[in-house]
Coordinates of C-alpha atoms in Angstrom, one line a residue:
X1 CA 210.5 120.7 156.4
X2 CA 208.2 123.4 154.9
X3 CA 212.0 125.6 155.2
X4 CA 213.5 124.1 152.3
X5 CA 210.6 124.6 149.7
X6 CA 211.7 128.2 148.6
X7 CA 215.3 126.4 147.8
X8 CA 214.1 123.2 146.3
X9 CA 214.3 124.5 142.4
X10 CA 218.0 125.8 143.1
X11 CA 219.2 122.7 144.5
X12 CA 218.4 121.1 141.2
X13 CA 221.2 122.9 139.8
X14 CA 223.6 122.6 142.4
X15 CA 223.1 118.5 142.6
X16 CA 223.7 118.3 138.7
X17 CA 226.5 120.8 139.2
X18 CA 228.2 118.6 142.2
X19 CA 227.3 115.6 140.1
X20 CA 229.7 116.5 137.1
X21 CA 232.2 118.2 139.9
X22 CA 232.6 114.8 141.4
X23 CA 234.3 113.4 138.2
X24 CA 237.9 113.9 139.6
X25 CA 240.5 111.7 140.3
X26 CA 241.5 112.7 143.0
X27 CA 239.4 110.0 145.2
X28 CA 238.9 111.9 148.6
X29 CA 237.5 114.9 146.9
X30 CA 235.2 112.9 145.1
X31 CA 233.9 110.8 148.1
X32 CA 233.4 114.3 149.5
X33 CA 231.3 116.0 146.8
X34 CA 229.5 112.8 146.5
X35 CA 228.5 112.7 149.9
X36 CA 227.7 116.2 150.0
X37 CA 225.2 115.6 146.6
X38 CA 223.8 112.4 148.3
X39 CA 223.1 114.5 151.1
X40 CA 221.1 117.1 149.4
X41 CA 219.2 114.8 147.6
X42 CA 218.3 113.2 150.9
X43 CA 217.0 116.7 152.0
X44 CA 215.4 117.4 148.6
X45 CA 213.4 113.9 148.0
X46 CA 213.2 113.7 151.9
X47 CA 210.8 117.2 151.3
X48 CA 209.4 115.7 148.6
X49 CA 207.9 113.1 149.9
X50 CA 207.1 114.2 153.4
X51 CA 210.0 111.9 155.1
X52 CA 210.2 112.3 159.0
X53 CA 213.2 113.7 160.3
X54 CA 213.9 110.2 161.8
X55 CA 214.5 108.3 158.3
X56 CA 216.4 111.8 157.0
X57 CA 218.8 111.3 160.0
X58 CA 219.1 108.1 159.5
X59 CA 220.6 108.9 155.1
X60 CA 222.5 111.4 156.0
X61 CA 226.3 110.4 155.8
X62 CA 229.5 111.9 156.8
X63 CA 231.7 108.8 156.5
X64 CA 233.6 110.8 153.9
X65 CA 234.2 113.7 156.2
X66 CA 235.5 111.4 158.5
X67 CA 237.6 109.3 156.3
X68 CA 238.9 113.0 154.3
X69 CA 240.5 114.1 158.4
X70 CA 241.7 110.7 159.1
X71 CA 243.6 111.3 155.9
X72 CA 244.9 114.8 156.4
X73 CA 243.1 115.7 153.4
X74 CA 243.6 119.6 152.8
X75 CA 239.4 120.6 152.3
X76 CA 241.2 123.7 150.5
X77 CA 240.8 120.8 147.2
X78 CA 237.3 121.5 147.6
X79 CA 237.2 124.9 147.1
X80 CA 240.4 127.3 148.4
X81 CA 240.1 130.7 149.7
X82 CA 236.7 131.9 152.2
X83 CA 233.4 132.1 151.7
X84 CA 232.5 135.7 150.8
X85 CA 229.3 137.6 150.4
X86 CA 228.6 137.0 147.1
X87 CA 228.6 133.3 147.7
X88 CA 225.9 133.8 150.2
X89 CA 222.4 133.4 148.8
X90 CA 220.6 133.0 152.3
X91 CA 220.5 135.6 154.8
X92 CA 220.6 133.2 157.5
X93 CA 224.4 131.8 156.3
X94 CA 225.5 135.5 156.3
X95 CA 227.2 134.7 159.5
X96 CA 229.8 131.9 157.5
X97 CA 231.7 135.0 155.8
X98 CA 235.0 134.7 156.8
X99 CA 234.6 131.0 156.9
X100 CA 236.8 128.4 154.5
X101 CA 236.0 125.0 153.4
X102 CA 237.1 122.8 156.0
X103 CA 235.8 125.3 158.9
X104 CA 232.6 125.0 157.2
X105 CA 232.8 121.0 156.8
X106 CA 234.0 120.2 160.1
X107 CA 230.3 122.1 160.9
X108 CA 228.4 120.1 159.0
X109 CA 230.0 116.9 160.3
X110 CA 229.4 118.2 163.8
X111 CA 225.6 118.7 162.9
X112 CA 225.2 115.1 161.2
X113 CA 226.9 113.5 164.7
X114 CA 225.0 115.1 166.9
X115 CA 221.4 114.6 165.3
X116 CA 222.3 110.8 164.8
X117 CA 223.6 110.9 169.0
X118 CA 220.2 112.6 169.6
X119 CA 218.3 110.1 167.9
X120 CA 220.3 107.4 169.8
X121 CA 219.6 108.9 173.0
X122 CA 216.2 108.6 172.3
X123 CA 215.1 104.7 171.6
X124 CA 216.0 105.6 168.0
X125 CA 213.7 108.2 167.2
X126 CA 213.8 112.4 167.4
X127 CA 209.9 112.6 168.2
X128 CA 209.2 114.0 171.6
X129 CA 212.9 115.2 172.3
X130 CA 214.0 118.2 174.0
X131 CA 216.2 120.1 171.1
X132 CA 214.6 122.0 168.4
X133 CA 215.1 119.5 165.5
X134 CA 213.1 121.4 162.8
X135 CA 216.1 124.3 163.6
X136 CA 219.1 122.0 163.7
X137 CA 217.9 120.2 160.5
X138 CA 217.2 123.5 158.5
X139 CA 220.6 124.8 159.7
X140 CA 222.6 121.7 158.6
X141 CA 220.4 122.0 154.8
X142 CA 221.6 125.9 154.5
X143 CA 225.3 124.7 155.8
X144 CA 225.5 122.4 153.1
X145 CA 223.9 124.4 150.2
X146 CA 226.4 126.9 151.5
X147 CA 229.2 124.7 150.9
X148 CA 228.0 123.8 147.5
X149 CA 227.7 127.0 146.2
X150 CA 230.5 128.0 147.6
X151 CA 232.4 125.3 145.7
X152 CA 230.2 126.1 142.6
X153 CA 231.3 129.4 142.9
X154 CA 234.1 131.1 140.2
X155 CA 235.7 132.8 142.7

């Protein structure tokens, strides 16, 4: 996970920021931004301590994702309007301009299933497997720092 290190001291400030964002009352929203903070920290204290991409998998949540479309919930609550250049700070998310909040989510979502299904398809673990899971997990980190910038984001 040696990817995430150049982003570890900004994500200090965007957990603390989704931390006081998740005081809401509306209560799908907050499930949302919770699970996007818990996720984050699962990334950050995952590269911390060196955690295999097996127990990171296995921390990640999207029960809120899936609970927020079973719901109808409009993801425009989360932040309204597209992602734009300024809210990129990683070259690599350049490619999400253009993109809204719930386009964005429903990525992440997608990402968290199919990592858990690889696992499962595997006796439970992502060792030894086929797909590039250094890649896919990087790519789901930057989505979701994306997301929370973007909903840090003034404008």
């Amino acid at each position: 996970m040696d990817w995430i290190n150049a982003s570890v001291s900004p994500l200090k400030d965007l957990i603390g920021f989704l931390n006081k964002k998740s005081k809401t009352n509306d209560i799908q929203k907050k499930q949302l931004i919770m699970e996007l903070r818990n996720n984050l920290n699962v990334f950050s204290n995952g590269f911390l301590n060196n955690t295999s991409y097996d127990n990171v998998v296995d921390l990640l949540s999207n029960d809120a994702i899936q609970q927020a479309i079973k719901e109808n919930f409009s993801f425009k609550k989360l932040k309204a309007g597209k992602i734009e250049a300024h809210h990129v700070f990683d070259d690599r998310n350049k490619k999400y301009i253009g993109w809204n909040a719930e386009r964005l989510t429903d990525k992440i979502d997608e990402k968290i299933v199919e990592l858990k299904n690889i696992k499962k398809m595997n006796n439970g673990t992502l060792k030894h497997v086929k797909n590039n899971i250094s890649l896919m997990m990087s790519n789901l980190y930057f989505r979701m720092k994306l997301l929370a910038d973007f909903i840090m984001s003034e404008r």
